[in-house]
Each structure stands twice: as C-alpha cells, then as structure tokens.
PDB file of C-alpha atoms in Angstrom:
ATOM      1  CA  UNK A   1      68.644 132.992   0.340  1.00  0.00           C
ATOM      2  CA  UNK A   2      69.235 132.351  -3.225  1.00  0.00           C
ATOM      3  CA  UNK A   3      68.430 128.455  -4.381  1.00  0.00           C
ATOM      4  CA  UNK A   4      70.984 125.891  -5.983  1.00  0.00           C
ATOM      5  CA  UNK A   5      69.573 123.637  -9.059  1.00  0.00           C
ATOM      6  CA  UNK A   6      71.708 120.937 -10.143  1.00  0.00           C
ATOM      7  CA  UNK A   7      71.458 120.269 -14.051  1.00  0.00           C
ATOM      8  CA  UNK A   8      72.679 116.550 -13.159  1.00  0.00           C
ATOM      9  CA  UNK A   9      73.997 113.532 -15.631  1.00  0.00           C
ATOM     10  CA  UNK A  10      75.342 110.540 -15.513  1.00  0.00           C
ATOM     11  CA  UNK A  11      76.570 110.789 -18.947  1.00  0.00           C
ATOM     12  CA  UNK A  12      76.969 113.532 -21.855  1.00  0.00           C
ATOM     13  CA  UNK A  13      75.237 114.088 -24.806  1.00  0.00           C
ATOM     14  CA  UNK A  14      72.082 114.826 -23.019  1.00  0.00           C
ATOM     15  CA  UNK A  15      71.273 118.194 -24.285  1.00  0.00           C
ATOM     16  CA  UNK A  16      72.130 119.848 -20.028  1.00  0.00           C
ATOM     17  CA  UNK A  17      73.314 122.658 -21.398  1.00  0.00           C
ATOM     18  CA  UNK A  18      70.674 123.526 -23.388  1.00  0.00           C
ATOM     19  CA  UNK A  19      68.382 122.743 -20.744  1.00  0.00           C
ATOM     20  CA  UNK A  20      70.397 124.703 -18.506  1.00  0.00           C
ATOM     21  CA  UNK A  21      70.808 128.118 -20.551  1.00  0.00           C
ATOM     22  CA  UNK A  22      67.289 127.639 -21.382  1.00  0.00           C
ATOM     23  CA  UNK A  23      66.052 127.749 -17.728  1.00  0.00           C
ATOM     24  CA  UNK A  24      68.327 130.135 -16.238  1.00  0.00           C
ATOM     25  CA  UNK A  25      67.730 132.910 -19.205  1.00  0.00           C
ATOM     26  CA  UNK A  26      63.468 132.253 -17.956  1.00  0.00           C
ATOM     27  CA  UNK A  27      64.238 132.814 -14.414  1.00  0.00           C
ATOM     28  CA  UNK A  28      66.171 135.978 -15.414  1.00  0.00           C
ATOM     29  CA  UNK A  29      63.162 137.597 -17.245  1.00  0.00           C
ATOM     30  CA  UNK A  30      60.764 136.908 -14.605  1.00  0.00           C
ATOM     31  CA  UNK A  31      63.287 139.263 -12.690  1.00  0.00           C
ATOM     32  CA  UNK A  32      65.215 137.191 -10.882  1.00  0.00           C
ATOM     33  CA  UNK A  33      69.836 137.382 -10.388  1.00  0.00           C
ATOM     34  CA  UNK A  34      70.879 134.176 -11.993  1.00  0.00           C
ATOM     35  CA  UNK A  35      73.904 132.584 -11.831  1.00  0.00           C
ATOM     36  CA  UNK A  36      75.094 129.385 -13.991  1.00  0.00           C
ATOM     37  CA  UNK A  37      78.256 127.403 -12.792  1.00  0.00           C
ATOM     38  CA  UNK A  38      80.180 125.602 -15.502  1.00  0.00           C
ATOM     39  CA  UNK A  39      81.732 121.919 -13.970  1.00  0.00           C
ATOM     40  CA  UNK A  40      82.395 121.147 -18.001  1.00  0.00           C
ATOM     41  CA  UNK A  41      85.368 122.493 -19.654  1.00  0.00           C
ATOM     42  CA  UNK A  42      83.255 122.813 -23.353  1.00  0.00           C
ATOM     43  CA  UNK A  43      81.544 125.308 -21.882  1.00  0.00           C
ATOM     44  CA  UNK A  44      78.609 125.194 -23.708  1.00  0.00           C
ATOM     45  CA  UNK A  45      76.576 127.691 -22.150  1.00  0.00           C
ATOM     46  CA  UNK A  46      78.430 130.455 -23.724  1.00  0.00           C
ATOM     47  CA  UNK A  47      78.284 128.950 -26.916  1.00  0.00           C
ATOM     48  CA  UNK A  48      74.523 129.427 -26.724  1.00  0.00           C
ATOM     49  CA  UNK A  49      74.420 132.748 -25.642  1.00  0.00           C
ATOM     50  CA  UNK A  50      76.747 134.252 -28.367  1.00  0.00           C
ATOM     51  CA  UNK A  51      77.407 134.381 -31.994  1.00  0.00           C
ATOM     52  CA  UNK A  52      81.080 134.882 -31.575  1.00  0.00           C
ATOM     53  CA  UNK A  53      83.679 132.341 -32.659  1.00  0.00           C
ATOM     54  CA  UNK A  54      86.576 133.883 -30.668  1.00  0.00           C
ATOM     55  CA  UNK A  55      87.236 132.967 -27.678  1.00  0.00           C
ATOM     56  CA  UNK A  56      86.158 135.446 -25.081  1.00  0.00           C
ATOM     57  CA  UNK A  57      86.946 133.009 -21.793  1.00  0.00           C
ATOM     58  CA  UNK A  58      89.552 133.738 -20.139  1.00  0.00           C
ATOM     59  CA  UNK A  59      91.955 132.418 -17.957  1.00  0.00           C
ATOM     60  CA  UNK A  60      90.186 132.759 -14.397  1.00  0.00           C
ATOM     61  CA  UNK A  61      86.880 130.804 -13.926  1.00  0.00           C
ATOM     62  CA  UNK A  62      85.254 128.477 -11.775  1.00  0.00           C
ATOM     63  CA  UNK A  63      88.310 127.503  -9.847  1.00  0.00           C
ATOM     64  CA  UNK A  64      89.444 130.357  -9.266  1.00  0.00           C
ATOM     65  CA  UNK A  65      86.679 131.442  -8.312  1.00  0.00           C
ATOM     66  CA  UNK A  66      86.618 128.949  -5.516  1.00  0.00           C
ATOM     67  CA  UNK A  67      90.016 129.298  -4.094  1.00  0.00           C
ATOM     68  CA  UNK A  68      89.521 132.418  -3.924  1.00  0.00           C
ATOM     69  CA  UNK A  69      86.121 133.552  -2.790  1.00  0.00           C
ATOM     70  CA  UNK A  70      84.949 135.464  -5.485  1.00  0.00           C
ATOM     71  CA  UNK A  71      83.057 134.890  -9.335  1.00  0.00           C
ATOM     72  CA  UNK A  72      84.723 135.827 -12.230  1.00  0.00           C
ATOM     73  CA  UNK A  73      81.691 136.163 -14.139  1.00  0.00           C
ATOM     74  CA  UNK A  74      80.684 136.798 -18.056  1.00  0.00           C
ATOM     75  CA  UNK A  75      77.407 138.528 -18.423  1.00  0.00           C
ATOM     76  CA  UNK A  76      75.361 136.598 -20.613  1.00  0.00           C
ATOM     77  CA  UNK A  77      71.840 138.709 -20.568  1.00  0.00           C
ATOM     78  CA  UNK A  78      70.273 141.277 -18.282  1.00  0.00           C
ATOM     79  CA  UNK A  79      70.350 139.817 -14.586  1.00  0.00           C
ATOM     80  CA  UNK A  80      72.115 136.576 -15.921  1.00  0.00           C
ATOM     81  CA  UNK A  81      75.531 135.648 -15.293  1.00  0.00           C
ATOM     82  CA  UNK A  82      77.703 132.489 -16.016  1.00  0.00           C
ATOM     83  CA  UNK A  83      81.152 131.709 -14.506  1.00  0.00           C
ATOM     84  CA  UNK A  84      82.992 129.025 -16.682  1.00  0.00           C
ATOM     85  CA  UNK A  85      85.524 126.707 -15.797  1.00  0.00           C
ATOM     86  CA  UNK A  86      88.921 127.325 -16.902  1.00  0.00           C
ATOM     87  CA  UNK A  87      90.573 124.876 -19.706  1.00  0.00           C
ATOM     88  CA  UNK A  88      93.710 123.041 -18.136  1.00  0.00           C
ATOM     89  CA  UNK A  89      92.856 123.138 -14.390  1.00  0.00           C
ATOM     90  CA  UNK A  90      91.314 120.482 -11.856  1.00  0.00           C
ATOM     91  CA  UNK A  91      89.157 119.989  -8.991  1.00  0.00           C
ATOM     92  CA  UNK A  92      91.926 119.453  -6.541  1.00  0.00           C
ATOM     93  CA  UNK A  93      90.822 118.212  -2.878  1.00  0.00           C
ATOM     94  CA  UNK A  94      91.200 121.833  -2.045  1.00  0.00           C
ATOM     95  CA  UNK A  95      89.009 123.035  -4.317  1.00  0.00           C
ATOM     96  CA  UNK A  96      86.606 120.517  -3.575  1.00  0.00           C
ATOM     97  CA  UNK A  97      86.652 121.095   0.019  1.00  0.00           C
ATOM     98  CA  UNK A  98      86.175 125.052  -0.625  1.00  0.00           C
ATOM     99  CA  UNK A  99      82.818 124.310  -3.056  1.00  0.00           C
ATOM    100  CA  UNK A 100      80.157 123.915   0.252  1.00  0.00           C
ATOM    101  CA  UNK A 101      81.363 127.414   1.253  1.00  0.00           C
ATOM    102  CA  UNK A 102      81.938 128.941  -1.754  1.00  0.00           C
ATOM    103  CA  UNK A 103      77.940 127.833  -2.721  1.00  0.00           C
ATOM    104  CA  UNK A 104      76.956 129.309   0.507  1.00  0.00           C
ATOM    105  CA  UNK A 105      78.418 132.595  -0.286  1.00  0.00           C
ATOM    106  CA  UNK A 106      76.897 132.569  -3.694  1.00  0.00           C
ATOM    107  CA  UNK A 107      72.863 132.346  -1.916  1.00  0.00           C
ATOM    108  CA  UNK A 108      73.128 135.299  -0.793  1.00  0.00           C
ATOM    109  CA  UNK A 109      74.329 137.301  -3.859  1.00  0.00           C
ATOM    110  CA  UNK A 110      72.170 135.669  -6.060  1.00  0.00           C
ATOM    111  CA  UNK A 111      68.202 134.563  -6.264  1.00  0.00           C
ATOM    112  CA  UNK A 112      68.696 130.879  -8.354  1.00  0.00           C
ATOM    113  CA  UNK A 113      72.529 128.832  -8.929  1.00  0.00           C
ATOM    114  CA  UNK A 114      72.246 126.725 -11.624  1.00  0.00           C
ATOM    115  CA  UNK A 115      74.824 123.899 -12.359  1.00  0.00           C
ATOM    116  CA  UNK A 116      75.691 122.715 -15.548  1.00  0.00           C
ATOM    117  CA  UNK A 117      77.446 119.586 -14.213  1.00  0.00           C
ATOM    118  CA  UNK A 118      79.452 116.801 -15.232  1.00  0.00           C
ATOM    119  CA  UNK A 119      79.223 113.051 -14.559  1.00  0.00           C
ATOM    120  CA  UNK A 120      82.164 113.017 -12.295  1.00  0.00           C
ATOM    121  CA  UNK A 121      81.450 111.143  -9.376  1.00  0.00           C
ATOM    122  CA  UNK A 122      83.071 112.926  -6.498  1.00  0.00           C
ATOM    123  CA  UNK A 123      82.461 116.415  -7.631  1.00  0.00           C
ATOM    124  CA  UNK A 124      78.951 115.638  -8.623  1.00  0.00           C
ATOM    125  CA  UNK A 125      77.904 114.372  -5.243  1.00  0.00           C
ATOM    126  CA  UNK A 126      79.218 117.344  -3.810  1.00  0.00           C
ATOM    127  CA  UNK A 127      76.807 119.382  -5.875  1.00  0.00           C
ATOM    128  CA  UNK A 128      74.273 117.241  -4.780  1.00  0.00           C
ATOM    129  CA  UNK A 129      74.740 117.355  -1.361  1.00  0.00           C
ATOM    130  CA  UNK A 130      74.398 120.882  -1.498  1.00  0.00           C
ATOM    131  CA  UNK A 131      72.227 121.662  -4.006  1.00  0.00           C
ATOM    132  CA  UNK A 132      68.187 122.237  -3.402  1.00  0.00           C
ATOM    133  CA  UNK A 133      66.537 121.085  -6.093  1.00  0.00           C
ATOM    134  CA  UNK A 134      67.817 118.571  -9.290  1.00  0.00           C
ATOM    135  CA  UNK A 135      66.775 118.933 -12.654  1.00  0.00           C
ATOM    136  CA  UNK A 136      67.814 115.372 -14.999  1.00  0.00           C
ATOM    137  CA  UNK A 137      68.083 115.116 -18.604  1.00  0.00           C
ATOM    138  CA  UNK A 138      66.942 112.386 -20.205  1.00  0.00           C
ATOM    139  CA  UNK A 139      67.022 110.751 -23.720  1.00  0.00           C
ATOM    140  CA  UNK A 140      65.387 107.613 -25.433  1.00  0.00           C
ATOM    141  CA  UNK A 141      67.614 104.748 -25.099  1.00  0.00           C
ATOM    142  CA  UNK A 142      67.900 101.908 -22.187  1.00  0.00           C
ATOM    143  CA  UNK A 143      71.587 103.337 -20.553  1.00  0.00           C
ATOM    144  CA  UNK A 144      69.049 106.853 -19.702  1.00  0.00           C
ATOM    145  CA  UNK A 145      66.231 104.903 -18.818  1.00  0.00           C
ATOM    146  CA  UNK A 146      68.773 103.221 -15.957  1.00  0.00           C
ATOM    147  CA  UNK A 147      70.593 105.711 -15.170  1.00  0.00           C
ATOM    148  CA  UNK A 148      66.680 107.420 -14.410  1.00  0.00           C
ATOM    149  CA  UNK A 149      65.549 104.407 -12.095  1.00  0.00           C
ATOM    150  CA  UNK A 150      68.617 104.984 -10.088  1.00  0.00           C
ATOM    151  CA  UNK A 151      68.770 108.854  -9.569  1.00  0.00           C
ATOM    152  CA  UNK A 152      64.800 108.192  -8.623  1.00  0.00           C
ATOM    153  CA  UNK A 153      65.740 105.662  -6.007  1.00  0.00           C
ATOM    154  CA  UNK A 154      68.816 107.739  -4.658  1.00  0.00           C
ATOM    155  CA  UNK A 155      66.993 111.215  -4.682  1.00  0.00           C
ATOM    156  CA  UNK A 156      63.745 111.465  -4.906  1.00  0.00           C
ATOM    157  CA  UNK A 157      62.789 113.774  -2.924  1.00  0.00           C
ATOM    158  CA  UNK A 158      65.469 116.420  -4.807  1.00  0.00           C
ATOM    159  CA  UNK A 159      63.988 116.183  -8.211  1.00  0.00           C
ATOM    160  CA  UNK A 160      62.288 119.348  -9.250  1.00  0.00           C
ATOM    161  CA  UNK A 161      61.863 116.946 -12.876  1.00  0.00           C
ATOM    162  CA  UNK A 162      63.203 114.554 -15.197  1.00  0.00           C
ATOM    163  CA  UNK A 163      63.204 116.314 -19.084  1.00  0.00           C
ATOM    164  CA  UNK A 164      63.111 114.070 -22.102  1.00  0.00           C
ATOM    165  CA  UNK A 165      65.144 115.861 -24.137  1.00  0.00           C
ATOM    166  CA  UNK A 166      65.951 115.451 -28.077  1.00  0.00           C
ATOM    167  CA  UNK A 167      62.964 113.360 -28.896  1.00  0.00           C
ATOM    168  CA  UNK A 168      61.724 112.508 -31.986  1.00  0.00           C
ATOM    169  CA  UNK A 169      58.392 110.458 -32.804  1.00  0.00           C
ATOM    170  CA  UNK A 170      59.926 107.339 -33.547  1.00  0.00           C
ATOM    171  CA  UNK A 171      58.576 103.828 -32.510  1.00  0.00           C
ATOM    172  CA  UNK A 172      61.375 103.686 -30.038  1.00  0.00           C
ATOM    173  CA  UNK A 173      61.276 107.610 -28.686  1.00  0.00           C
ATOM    174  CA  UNK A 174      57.609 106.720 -27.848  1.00  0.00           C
ATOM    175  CA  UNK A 175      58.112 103.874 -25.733  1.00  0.00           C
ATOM    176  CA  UNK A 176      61.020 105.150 -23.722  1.00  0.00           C
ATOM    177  CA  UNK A 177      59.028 107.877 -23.123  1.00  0.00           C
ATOM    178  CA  UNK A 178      56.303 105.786 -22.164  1.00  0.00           C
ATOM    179  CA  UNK A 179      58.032 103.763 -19.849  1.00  0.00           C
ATOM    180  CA  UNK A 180      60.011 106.806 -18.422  1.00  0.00           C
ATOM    181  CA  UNK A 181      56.509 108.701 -17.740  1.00  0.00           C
ATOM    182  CA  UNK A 182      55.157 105.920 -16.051  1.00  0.00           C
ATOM    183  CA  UNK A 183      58.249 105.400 -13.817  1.00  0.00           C
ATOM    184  CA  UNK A 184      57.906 108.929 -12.696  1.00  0.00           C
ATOM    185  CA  UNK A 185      54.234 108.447 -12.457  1.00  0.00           C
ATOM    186  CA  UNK A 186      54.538 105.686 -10.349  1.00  0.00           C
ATOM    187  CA  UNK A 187      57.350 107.775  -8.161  1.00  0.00           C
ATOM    188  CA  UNK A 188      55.395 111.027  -7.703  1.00  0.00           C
ATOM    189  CA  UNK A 189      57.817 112.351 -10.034  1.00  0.00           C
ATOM    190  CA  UNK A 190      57.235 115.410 -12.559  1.00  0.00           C
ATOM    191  CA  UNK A 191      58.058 114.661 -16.188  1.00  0.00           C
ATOM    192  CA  UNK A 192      56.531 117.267 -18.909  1.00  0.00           C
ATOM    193  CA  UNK A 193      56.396 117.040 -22.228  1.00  0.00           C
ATOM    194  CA  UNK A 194      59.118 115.756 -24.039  1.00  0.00           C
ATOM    195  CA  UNK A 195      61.017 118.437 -25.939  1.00  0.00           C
ATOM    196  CA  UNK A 196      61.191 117.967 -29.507  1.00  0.00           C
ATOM    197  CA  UNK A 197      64.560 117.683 -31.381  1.00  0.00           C
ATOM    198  CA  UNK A 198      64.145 120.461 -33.995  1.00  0.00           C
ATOM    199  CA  UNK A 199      66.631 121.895 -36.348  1.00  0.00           C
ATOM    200  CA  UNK A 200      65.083 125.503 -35.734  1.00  0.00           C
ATOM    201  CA  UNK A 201      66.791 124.852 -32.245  1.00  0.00           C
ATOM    202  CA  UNK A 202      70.037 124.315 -33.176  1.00  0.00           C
ATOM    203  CA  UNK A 203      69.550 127.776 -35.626  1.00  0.00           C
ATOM    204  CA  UNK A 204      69.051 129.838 -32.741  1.00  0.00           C
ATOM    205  CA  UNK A 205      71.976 128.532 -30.944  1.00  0.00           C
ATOM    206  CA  UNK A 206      74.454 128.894 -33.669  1.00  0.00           C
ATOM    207  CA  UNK A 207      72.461 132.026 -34.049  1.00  0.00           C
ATOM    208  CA  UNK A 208      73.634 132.924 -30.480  1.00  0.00           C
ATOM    209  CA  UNK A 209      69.895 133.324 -29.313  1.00  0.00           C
ATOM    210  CA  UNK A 210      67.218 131.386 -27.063  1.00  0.00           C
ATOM    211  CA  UNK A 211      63.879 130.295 -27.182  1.00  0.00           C
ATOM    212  CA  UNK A 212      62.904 133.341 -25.786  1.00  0.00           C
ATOM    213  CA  UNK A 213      64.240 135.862 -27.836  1.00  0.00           C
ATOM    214  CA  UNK A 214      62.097 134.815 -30.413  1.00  0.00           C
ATOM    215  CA  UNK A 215      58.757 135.306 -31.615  1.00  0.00           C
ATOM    216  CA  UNK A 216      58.539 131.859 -34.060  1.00  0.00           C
ATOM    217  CA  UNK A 217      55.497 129.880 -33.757  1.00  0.00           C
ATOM    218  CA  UNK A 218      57.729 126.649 -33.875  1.00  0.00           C
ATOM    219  CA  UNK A 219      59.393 126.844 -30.365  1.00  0.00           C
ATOM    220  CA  UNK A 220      55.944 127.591 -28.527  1.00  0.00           C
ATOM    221  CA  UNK A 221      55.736 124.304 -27.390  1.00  0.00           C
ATOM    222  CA  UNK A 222      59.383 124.197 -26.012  1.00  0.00           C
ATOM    223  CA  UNK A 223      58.652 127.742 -24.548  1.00  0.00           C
ATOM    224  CA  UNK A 224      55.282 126.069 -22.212  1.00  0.00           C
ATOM    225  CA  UNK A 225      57.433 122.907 -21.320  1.00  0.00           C
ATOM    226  CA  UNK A 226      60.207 124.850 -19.597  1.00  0.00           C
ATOM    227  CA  UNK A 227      57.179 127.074 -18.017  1.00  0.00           C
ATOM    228  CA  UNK A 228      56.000 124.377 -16.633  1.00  0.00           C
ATOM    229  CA  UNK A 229      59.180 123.151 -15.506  1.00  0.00           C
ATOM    230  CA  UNK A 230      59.359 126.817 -13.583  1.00  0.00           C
ATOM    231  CA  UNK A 231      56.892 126.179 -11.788  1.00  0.00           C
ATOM    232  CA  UNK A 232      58.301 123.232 -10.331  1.00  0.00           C
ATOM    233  CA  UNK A 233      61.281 125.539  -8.984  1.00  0.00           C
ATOM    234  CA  UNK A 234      59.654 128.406  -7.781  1.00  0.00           C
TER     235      UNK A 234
END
C-alpha cells in the first residue's frame, strides 16, 4: 500500500512547493510511482517541472478527479505524476466527503502521495487525518516559529520533519533557526539543515529543471538535505 505525505502549512509563501516537487522527483528516481496532489489553484508544481509559459492544464483536475474516481494526471518525469486542481471550482461537502476514499484508491496504484496543500482548515484536516506521514515548511520569522510549536503539540507523532526553508545567514535566520532546532530537539523531532535561499534555485525552476537534473556543485548541499529527509520517509 502506497504512503500519503502531507506537504502541510498554515500559511503561504513557505517555499511547499518547492519542497514538494523536490521530494517527489527523489522518490521517483530511486524507482518508486509518485503521485503529487495539487489543493492550490497556482499550481506551482508544474511551474517547476516545465519551461513552458502556455498553459497546458486543463479543465479536469483534482476535483474531478474525486467525484469521479479516477486521476487526470500530467506526467511530469519518468514514474512521476501530478494531478492539479482545476481554476474556478471548490471543495464542495461532496467532494470533501469523497477525498478518504478517493486517497484509499490512490495507495494502491501508487508507491508515495504527496500533497501540496493549502492552509484551509477543513480540507487540510482532512488530509491530515488521512495522511501517514507530514512534512512542514518553515521560515525565519516568529508567525512560523508559532505556527511550528502548535503543529508539534497537535501531531507529533505524524511529522516525518520540519524544513527551514529560504534561509539566509542573517543575525535573525540564525536564531530562528536556533530556537526552531532546539524545539524539535527537545520534541524528538527531525529538523536538517536549513536549505539555503539561492538564486541558482530559482534558475533551475524558471529553467523548468530540479536539483537533480543537475550536475552544479552549488545545489550539493540542498541535494544531501532532502536525502536525508528520505530517509525519514522510507
């Protein structure tokens, strides 16, 4: 039975996304079927994938999907596939009482789910509820740092690990980091590395490549940190 990781936030601008395409395009070259779910309408995690400015989404995604039992999929890379979720359309109480069994269905078709989710509350607890493992983006400044103490307290038991994400060595990155680490620390929590904000990142993705389709000495570190996050899932 294939395993569901929530990418889970309590606000944007976190970098899940990134964090998300990042992961799921690792667990596909160690020869795994991914799937990523889209719960945000930006859908980012094409963007990443692709170089294309056209839109290539079309009108049936993730609700659709739900309703009707099936995945309207994009293929993203070899054993990686990403449903989005359609522009216009909402999470209706029928959808949402459909997503437990649509997830279900989903284990045994593919090896990891990953969810690139939004801060809704309702439809975010859902994923929760029925996800395995969650995986929580983090960023230096005191609103993350709260929103961390209170996702450890609610679920600690679900976090696979808590990524700082966009940091730069700054007085004030390095002691919310601190003070995140030790928080985790003191929870039996796993927190890596932080991952560095670099502008060779943000190349790649207007590039329409990842970490891992390149050879550059200056992702390296990135490219260990999410290995080590890995092994937290596996």
């Amino acid at each position: 039975m294939g395993k569901i990781i929530q990418i889970k936030v309590q606000k944007g601008g976190l970098g899940k996304s990134f964090i998300t395409a990042t992961l799921g395009h690792l667990l596909a070259m160690v020869e795994n079927k991914v799937l990523i779910l889209s719960t945000d309408s930006q859908n980012s995690i094409y963007d990443i994938f692709t170089k294309e400015k056209e839109e290539k989404i079309g009108s049936k995604g993730l609700i659709d999907s739900i309703l009707n039992s099936k995945s309207n999929t994009i293929e993203l890379r070899e054993n990686l596939y990403f449903v989005p979720l359609e522009l216009g359309k909402k999470f209706t109480n029928k959808v949402l009482e459909k997503i437990p069994g649509f997830l279900k269905s989903l284990r045994t078709k593919y090896d990891y789910i990953l969810i690139d989710s939004t801060p809704s509350l309702e439809l975010d607890e859902i994923f929760l509820k029925n996800s395995d493992q969650i995986i929580v983006p983090a960023i230096g400044d005191k609103l993350a740092v709260n929103g961390i103490v209170n996702i450890i307290k609610q679920n600690p038991k679900k976090i696979a690990a808590i990524v700082f994400n966009k940091y730069t060595n700054t007085r004030v990155n390095k002691a919310y980091y601190k003070e995140m680490k030790e928080l985790c620390d003191s929870s039996g929590v796993f927190m890596p590395e932080p991952i560095k904000c670099l502008s060779y990142i943000a190349e790649l993705v207007e590039r329409g490549e990842t970490i891992w389709e390149v050879s550059s000495k200056k992702v390296i570190e990135t490219q260990d940190i999410f290995k080590e996050i890995l092994k937290r899932i596996y």
